[in-house]
mmCIF file of C-alpha atoms in Angstrom:
data_model
loop_
_atom_site.group_PDB
_atom_site.id
_atom_site.type_symbol
_atom_site.label_atom_id
_atom_site.label_comp_id
_atom_site.label_asym_id
_atom_site.label_seq_id
_atom_site.Cartn_x
_atom_site.Cartn_y
_atom_site.Cartn_z
ATOM 1 C CA UNK J 12 126.515 85.350 95.318
ATOM 2 C CA UNK J 13 126.704 81.643 94.477
ATOM 3 C CA UNK J 14 125.296 80.060 91.314
ATOM 4 C CA UNK J 15 122.027 78.854 92.848
ATOM 5 C CA UNK J 16 121.294 82.271 94.375
ATOM 6 C CA UNK J 17 122.179 83.929 91.096
ATOM 7 C CA UNK J 18 119.853 81.654 89.123
ATOM 8 C CA UNK J 19 117.004 82.220 91.600
ATOM 9 C CA UNK J 20 117.448 85.994 91.463
ATOM 10 C CA UNK J 21 117.591 85.939 87.684
ATOM 11 C CA UNK J 22 114.441 83.829 87.521
ATOM 12 C CA UNK J 23 112.695 86.470 89.649
ATOM 13 C CA UNK J 24 113.694 89.079 87.051
ATOM 14 C CA UNK J 25 116.251 90.804 89.301
ATOM 15 C CA UNK J 26 118.083 93.366 87.146
ATOM 16 C CA UNK J 27 121.016 93.609 89.612
ATOM 17 C CA UNK J 28 121.563 89.871 89.333
ATOM 18 C CA UNK J 29 121.515 90.235 85.578
ATOM 19 C CA UNK J 30 124.116 92.988 85.757
ATOM 20 C CA UNK J 31 126.259 90.698 87.933
ATOM 21 C CA UNK J 32 125.855 87.894 85.372
ATOM 22 C CA UNK J 33 127.000 90.178 82.542
ATOM 23 C CA UNK J 34 129.966 91.461 84.554
ATOM 24 C CA UNK J 35 131.060 87.942 85.447
ATOM 25 C CA UNK J 36 130.757 86.273 82.062
ATOM 26 C CA UNK J 37 131.139 89.081 79.505
ATOM 27 C CA UNK J 38 134.789 88.352 78.640
ATOM 28 C CA UNK J 39 134.203 84.622 78.344
ATOM 29 C CA UNK J 40 131.233 85.087 76.001
ATOM 30 C CA UNK J 41 132.891 87.859 74.003
ATOM 31 C CA UNK J 42 136.170 85.962 73.524
ATOM 32 C CA UNK J 43 134.384 82.845 72.257
ATOM 33 C CA UNK J 44 132.248 84.789 69.815
ATOM 34 C CA UNK J 45 135.118 86.982 68.620
ATOM 35 C CA UNK J 46 137.275 83.927 67.877
ATOM 36 C CA UNK J 47 134.552 82.498 65.637
ATOM 37 C CA UNK J 48 133.100 85.668 64.080
ATOM 38 C CA UNK J 49 136.526 87.354 63.791
ATOM 39 C CA UNK J 50 135.080 90.858 63.670
ATOM 40 C CA UNK J 51 135.013 93.143 66.717
ATOM 41 C CA UNK J 52 131.691 94.982 66.156
ATOM 42 C CA UNK J 53 129.812 91.893 65.043
ATOM 43 C CA UNK J 54 131.152 89.944 68.020
ATOM 44 C CA UNK J 55 129.953 92.641 70.411
ATOM 45 C CA UNK J 56 126.524 92.640 68.823
ATOM 46 C CA UNK J 57 126.182 88.854 69.066
ATOM 47 C CA UNK J 58 127.496 88.868 72.652
ATOM 48 C CA UNK J 59 124.831 91.421 73.622
ATOM 49 C CA UNK J 60 122.205 89.192 72.030
ATOM 50 C CA UNK J 61 123.490 86.245 74.078
ATOM 51 C CA UNK J 62 122.870 88.046 77.373
ATOM 52 C CA UNK J 63 119.462 89.351 76.295
ATOM 53 C CA UNK J 64 118.516 85.793 75.308
ATOM 54 C CA UNK J 65 119.849 84.507 78.625
ATOM 55 C CA UNK J 66 117.641 86.956 80.554
ATOM 56 C CA UNK J 67 114.574 86.035 78.492
ATOM 57 C CA UNK J 68 115.050 82.265 78.729
ATOM 58 C CA UNK J 69 116.358 82.011 82.305
ATOM 59 C CA UNK J 70 113.013 80.566 83.444
ATOM 60 C CA UNK J 71 113.681 77.537 81.210
ATOM 61 C CA UNK J 72 117.105 76.970 82.784
ATOM 62 C CA UNK J 73 116.774 73.906 85.011
ATOM 63 C CA UNK J 74 120.154 74.292 86.660
ATOM 64 C CA UNK J 75 121.439 70.856 85.615
ATOM 65 C CA UNK J 76 124.579 72.421 84.152
ATOM 66 C CA UNK J 77 126.835 75.297 85.121
ATOM 67 C CA UNK J 78 125.802 78.822 84.125
ATOM 68 C CA UNK J 79 128.984 79.106 82.068
ATOM 69 C CA UNK J 80 128.075 75.938 80.113
ATOM 70 C CA UNK J 81 124.585 77.267 79.480
ATOM 71 C CA UNK J 82 125.964 80.643 78.332
ATOM 72 C CA UNK J 83 128.504 78.934 76.068
ATOM 73 C CA UNK J 84 125.631 77.009 74.442
ATOM 74 C CA UNK J 85 123.615 80.170 73.836
ATOM 75 C CA UNK J 86 126.738 81.922 72.522
ATOM 76 C CA UNK J 87 127.488 79.110 70.061
ATOM 77 C CA UNK J 88 123.905 78.909 68.824
ATOM 78 C CA UNK J 89 123.702 82.678 68.350
ATOM 79 C CA UNK J 90 127.097 82.795 66.626
ATOM 80 C CA UNK J 91 126.216 80.025 64.198
ATOM 81 C CA UNK J 92 122.887 81.722 63.447
ATOM 82 C CA UNK J 93 124.732 84.956 62.802
ATOM 83 C CA UNK J 94 127.241 83.221 60.504
ATOM 84 C CA UNK J 95 124.421 81.509 58.590
ATOM 85 C CA UNK J 96 122.557 84.786 58.049
ATOM 86 C CA UNK J 97 125.756 86.524 57.006
ATOM 87 C CA UNK J 98 126.583 83.780 54.506
ATOM 88 C CA UNK J 99 123.122 83.863 52.919
ATOM 89 C CA UNK J 100 123.330 87.664 52.696
ATOM 90 C CA UNK J 101 126.720 87.327 51.034
ATOM 91 C CA UNK J 102 125.324 84.784 48.558
ATOM 92 C CA UNK J 103 122.491 87.159 47.682
ATOM 93 C CA UNK J 104 125.007 89.987 47.308
ATOM 94 C CA UNK J 105 127.090 87.879 44.943
ATOM 95 C CA UNK J 106 124.006 87.110 42.877
ATOM 96 C CA UNK J 107 123.291 90.826 42.654
ATOM 97 C CA UNK J 108 126.876 91.511 41.674
ATOM 98 C CA UNK J 109 126.648 89.068 38.763
ATOM 99 C CA UNK J 110 124.291 91.517 37.068
ATOM 100 C CA UNK J 111 126.179 94.596 38.198
ATOM 101 C CA UNK J 112 128.750 96.403 36.118
ATOM 102 C CA UNK J 113 132.147 97.116 37.645
ATOM 103 C CA UNK J 114 131.982 94.133 39.975
ATOM 104 C CA UNK J 115 134.215 94.512 43.013
ATOM 105 C CA UNK J 116 134.867 91.522 45.189
ATOM 106 C CA UNK J 117 134.786 92.195 48.922
ATOM 107 C CA UNK J 118 138.199 91.662 50.496
ATOM 108 C CA UNK J 119 138.105 89.995 53.904
ATOM 109 C CA UNK J 120 140.601 91.684 56.219
ATOM 110 C CA UNK J 121 143.032 89.567 58.231
ATOM 111 C CA UNK J 122 141.916 89.005 61.784
ATOM 112 C CA UNK J 123 144.353 89.755 64.588
ATOM 113 C CA UNK J 124 143.112 88.369 67.874
ATOM 114 C CA UNK J 125 143.863 90.926 70.626
ATOM 115 C CA UNK J 126 145.086 88.168 72.944
ATOM 116 C CA UNK J 127 147.857 86.927 70.658
ATOM 117 C CA UNK J 128 151.428 87.964 71.428
ATOM 118 C CA UNK J 129 152.898 90.500 69.023
ATOM 119 C CA UNK J 130 155.491 88.141 67.500
ATOM 120 C CA UNK J 131 152.766 85.589 66.704
ATOM 121 C CA UNK J 132 150.276 88.025 65.111
ATOM 122 C CA UNK J 133 151.008 87.169 61.474
ATOM 123 C CA UNK J 134 151.078 83.396 61.970
ATOM 124 C CA UNK J 135 147.911 83.410 64.043
ATOM 125 C CA UNK J 136 146.125 85.495 61.383
ATOM 126 C CA UNK J 137 146.874 82.716 58.884
ATOM 127 C CA UNK J 138 145.514 80.134 61.307
ATOM 128 C CA UNK J 139 142.347 82.162 61.987
ATOM 129 C CA UNK J 140 141.758 82.502 58.248
ATOM 130 C CA UNK J 141 142.066 78.727 57.820
ATOM 131 C CA UNK J 142 139.740 78.247 60.777
ATOM 132 C CA UNK J 143 136.984 80.031 58.852
ATOM 133 C CA UNK J 144 136.956 77.243 56.274
ATOM 134 C CA UNK J 145 136.352 74.434 58.745
ATOM 135 C CA UNK J 146 132.914 72.837 59.164
ATOM 136 C CA UNK J 147 131.083 74.527 62.048
ATOM 137 C CA UNK J 148 131.329 71.637 64.545
ATOM 138 C CA UNK J 149 135.094 71.304 64.042
ATOM 139 C CA UNK J 150 135.532 75.072 64.257
ATOM 140 C CA UNK J 151 133.646 75.233 67.550
ATOM 141 C CA UNK J 152 135.497 72.317 69.122
ATOM 142 C CA UNK J 153 138.852 73.794 68.067
ATOM 143 C CA UNK J 154 137.906 77.268 69.349
ATOM 144 C CA UNK J 155 136.685 76.034 72.719
ATOM 145 C CA UNK J 156 139.735 73.857 73.327
ATOM 146 C CA UNK J 157 142.578 75.806 71.745
ATOM 147 C CA UNK J 158 141.438 79.404 72.183
ATOM 148 C CA UNK J 159 139.119 79.263 75.184
ATOM 149 C CA UNK J 160 141.402 76.736 76.866
ATOM 150 C CA UNK J 161 138.629 74.359 77.922
ATOM 151 C CA UNK J 162 139.210 70.673 78.513
ATOM 152 C CA UNK J 163 137.558 67.883 76.493
ATOM 153 C CA UNK J 164 135.031 67.136 79.229
ATOM 154 C CA UNK J 165 133.705 70.698 79.436
ATOM 155 C CA UNK J 166 133.654 70.955 75.651
ATOM 156 C CA UNK J 167 131.643 67.751 75.371
ATOM 157 C CA UNK J 168 129.200 69.110 77.947
ATOM 158 C CA UNK J 169 128.820 72.380 76.030
ATOM 159 C CA UNK J 170 128.457 70.746 72.616
ATOM 160 C CA UNK J 171 126.315 67.952 74.100
ATOM 161 C CA UNK J 172 128.275 65.178 72.415
ATOM 162 C CA UNK J 173 130.589 62.480 73.812
ATOM 163 C CA UNK J 174 134.260 63.015 74.590
ATOM 164 C CA UNK J 175 135.098 60.504 71.845
ATOM 165 C CA UNK J 176 133.184 62.672 69.373
ATOM 166 C CA UNK J 177 135.110 65.734 70.553
ATOM 167 C CA UNK J 178 138.402 63.881 70.059
ATOM 168 C CA UNK J 179 137.334 62.935 66.561
ATOM 169 C CA UNK J 180 136.277 66.524 65.771
ATOM 170 C CA UNK J 181 139.622 67.834 67.011
ATOM 171 C CA UNK J 182 141.565 65.283 64.995
ATOM 172 C CA UNK J 183 139.696 66.189 61.801
ATOM 173 C CA UNK J 184 139.974 69.914 62.540
ATOM 174 C CA UNK J 185 143.762 69.676 62.889
ATOM 175 C CA UNK J 186 144.011 67.591 59.732
ATOM 176 C CA UNK J 187 141.904 70.049 57.744
ATOM 177 C CA UNK J 188 143.857 73.017 59.064
ATOM 178 C CA UNK J 189 147.128 71.296 58.255
ATOM 179 C CA UNK J 190 146.053 70.640 54.663
ATOM 180 C CA UNK J 191 145.008 74.242 54.257
ATOM 181 C CA UNK J 192 148.297 75.466 55.696
ATOM 182 C CA UNK J 193 150.293 73.200 53.350
ATOM 183 C CA UNK J 194 148.424 74.711 50.398
ATOM 184 C CA UNK J 195 148.941 78.208 51.751
ATOM 185 C CA UNK J 196 152.694 77.872 52.323
ATOM 186 C CA UNK J 197 153.238 76.054 49.036
ATOM 187 C CA UNK J 198 151.523 78.805 47.083
ATOM 188 C CA UNK J 199 153.300 81.549 49.075
ATOM 189 C CA UNK J 200 156.832 80.142 48.788
ATOM 190 C CA UNK S 18 158.959 70.472 52.535
ATOM 191 C CA UNK S 19 160.858 70.540 55.817
ATOM 192 C CA UNK S 20 160.608 74.313 55.805
ATOM 193 C CA UNK S 21 156.845 74.086 55.312
ATOM 194 C CA UNK S 22 156.556 71.622 58.198
ATOM 195 C CA UNK S 23 158.314 74.100 60.473
ATOM 196 C CA UNK S 24 156.052 76.916 59.334
ATOM 197 C CA UNK S 25 152.948 74.805 59.963
ATOM 198 C CA UNK S 26 154.161 73.910 63.455
ATOM 199 C CA UNK S 27 154.870 77.589 64.172
ATOM 200 C CA UNK S 28 151.412 78.534 62.916
ATOM 201 C CA UNK S 29 149.758 76.018 65.220
ATOM 202 C CA UNK S 30 151.948 77.157 68.122
ATOM 203 C CA UNK S 31 151.105 80.824 67.518
ATOM 204 C CA UNK S 32 147.931 80.499 69.601
ATOM 205 C CA UNK S 33 149.470 78.480 72.412
ATOM 206 C CA UNK S 34 149.746 81.358 74.874
ATOM 207 C CA UNK S 35 146.705 83.246 73.659
ATOM 208 C CA UNK S 36 145.080 85.570 76.195
ATOM 209 C CA UNK S 37 141.333 86.054 76.355
ATOM 210 C CA UNK S 38 139.975 89.062 74.510
ATOM 211 C CA UNK S 39 138.110 91.425 76.778
ATOM 212 C CA UNK S 40 134.646 92.747 76.093
ATOM 213 C CA UNK S 41 134.637 96.453 75.159
ATOM 214 C CA UNK S 42 134.099 99.181 77.741
ATOM 215 C CA UNK S 43 130.475 99.855 78.759
ATOM 216 C CA UNK S 44 129.454 96.447 77.445
ATOM 217 C CA UNK S 45 127.202 95.914 80.458
ATOM 218 C CA UNK S 46 125.466 99.288 79.935
ATOM 219 C CA UNK S 47 124.845 98.471 76.287
ATOM 220 C CA UNK S 48 123.415 95.062 77.164
ATOM 221 C CA UNK S 49 121.078 96.657 79.734
ATOM 222 C CA UNK S 50 119.916 99.193 77.152
ATOM 223 C CA UNK S 51 119.293 96.472 74.602
ATOM 224 C CA UNK S 52 117.388 94.392 77.123
ATOM 225 C CA UNK S 53 115.182 97.334 78.165
ATOM 226 C CA UNK S 54 114.495 98.109 74.530
ATOM 227 C CA UNK S 55 113.566 94.469 73.849
ATOM 228 C CA UNK S 56 111.300 94.284 76.897
ATOM 229 C CA UNK S 57 109.561 97.547 75.935
ATOM 230 C CA UNK S 58 108.827 96.191 72.461
ATOM 231 C CA UNK S 59 107.441 92.953 73.911
ATOM 232 C CA UNK S 60 105.164 94.853 76.321
ATOM 233 C CA UNK S 61 103.849 97.272 73.695
ATOM 234 C CA UNK S 62 103.032 94.611 71.136
ATOM 235 C CA UNK S 63 99.746 93.492 72.770
ATOM 236 C CA UNK S 64 98.076 92.976 69.381
ATOM 237 C CA UNK S 65 98.533 89.532 67.873
ATOM 238 C CA UNK S 66 101.244 89.544 65.263
ATOM 239 C CA UNK S 67 100.025 89.792 61.665
ATOM 240 C CA UNK S 68 100.832 86.312 60.502
ATOM 241 C CA UNK S 69 100.009 84.976 57.005
ATOM 242 C CA UNK S 70 97.427 82.602 58.481
ATOM 243 C CA UNK S 71 95.402 85.582 59.771
ATOM 244 C CA UNK S 72 95.589 87.280 56.380
ATOM 245 C CA UNK S 73 94.376 84.142 54.589
ATOM 246 C CA UNK S 74 91.547 83.595 57.084
ATOM 247 C CA UNK S 75 90.358 87.206 56.793
ATOM 248 C CA UNK S 76 90.459 87.025 52.996
ATOM 249 C CA UNK S 77 88.502 83.763 52.992
ATOM 250 C CA UNK S 78 85.823 85.209 55.280
ATOM 251 C CA UNK S 79 85.487 88.351 53.136
ATOM 252 C CA UNK S 80 85.260 86.284 49.950
ATOM 253 C CA UNK S 81 82.609 83.985 51.493
ATOM 254 C CA UNK S 82 80.487 86.998 52.526
ATOM 255 C CA UNK S 83 80.780 88.423 49.011
ATOM 256 C CA UNK S 84 79.819 85.158 47.316
ATOM 257 C CA UNK S 85 76.921 84.624 49.724
ATOM 258 C CA UNK S 86 75.516 88.138 49.194
ATOM 259 C CA UNK S 87 75.929 87.787 45.406
ATOM 260 C CA UNK S 88 73.972 84.494 45.392
ATOM 261 C CA UNK S 89 71.294 85.994 47.627
ATOM 262 C CA UNK S 90 70.903 89.004 45.340
ATOM 263 C CA UNK S 91 70.567 86.762 42.288
ATOM 264 C CA UNK S 92 67.919 84.640 44.045
ATOM 265 C CA UNK S 93 65.817 87.713 44.896
ATOM 266 C CA UNK S 94 66.034 88.917 41.286
ATOM 267 C CA UNK S 95 64.901 85.546 39.930
ATOM 268 C CA UNK S 96 61.924 85.403 42.314
ATOM 269 C CA UNK S 97 60.918 88.939 41.358
ATOM 270 C CA UNK S 98 61.038 88.257 37.622
ATOM 271 C CA UNK S 99 59.059 84.990 38.042
ATOM 272 C CA UNK S 100 56.371 86.888 39.917
ATOM 273 C CA UNK S 101 56.182 89.551 37.192
ATOM 274 C CA UNK S 102 55.839 86.949 34.430
ATOM 275 C CA UNK S 103 53.120 85.084 36.304
ATOM 276 C CA UNK S 104 51.021 88.201 36.875
ATOM 277 C CA UNK S 105 51.449 89.201 33.200
ATOM 278 C CA UNK S 106 50.223 85.759 32.111
ATOM 279 C CA UNK S 107 47.177 85.988 34.367
ATOM 280 C CA UNK S 108 46.330 89.435 33.052
ATOM 281 C CA UNK S 109 46.605 88.203 29.465
ATOM 282 C CA UNK S 110 44.378 85.239 30.226
ATOM 283 C CA UNK S 111 41.716 87.381 31.852
ATOM 284 C CA UNK S 112 41.814 89.851 28.961
ATOM 285 C CA UNK S 113 41.453 87.072 26.369
ATOM 286 C CA UNK S 114 38.388 85.631 28.024
ATOM 287 C CA UNK S 115 37.102 89.026 29.029
ATOM 288 C CA UNK S 116 37.014 88.144 32.656
ATOM 289 C CA UNK S 117 37.545 91.738 33.656
ATOM 290 C CA UNK S 118 34.142 92.736 32.389
ATOM 291 C CA UNK S 119 32.126 94.582 34.953
ATOM 292 C CA UNK S 120 28.811 93.685 33.279
ATOM 293 C CA UNK S 121 26.361 92.050 35.574
ATOM 294 C CA UNK S 122 24.366 89.179 34.235
#
């Protein structure tokens, strides 16, 4: 089934076509979300939402980009929404904890990406932790290029900004990560 | 510092050969279930959603009816009492001048 046939079938509400879509793109969507969310269960939940959203809004898809690009866009939007909600929940939780006795700060566990080689696990966990502190645009550009392995052109198409802007985002992301890593290694000497 | 530089380079290189994480088993089945659940909810919710605007409109209508009926009730009362006073005045007048007399002249 080629892309045009797949889109047409999906627009007619064909459940088999939808199943084919999920089978084809599930790993791509899941890997992107997992690299940003850094939590297995949450990533699965958001990835499911991405496909449900794709089925619901397929009629609005004009076909002027690849299905993968369109799915990446939905995945990024959903992930950022999820992160925003989580952060506001956390803020509210902190506010509640201010008035609570026996305050216990939640410890964020290190994230080990399942695709990282065993000898690189520890180092990559440090990098993923630093990645969490980047502004969202930089984090997404870095994830798409360095973890998803996309080129600058595809990334610019997904993020709907120019290649120059992507280059700038990547430069700033690397600089920010570097500064964080300097601080980390200096304090952990 | 040189040591730190090496560590930073190693940290950046740690994701160079990263493999893609795979979606968990039965992911497709779970997505289908979620989609069916979502579609069922959409189909069953034929009533318009209870939005604040509907609540405010309903409250305004109810309040208007109440105010209107209250004003109407007050108006009727006033008219009734005016009528009673007028008839009492007329009766008093006729009694004073003995207009009720049934004597025939």
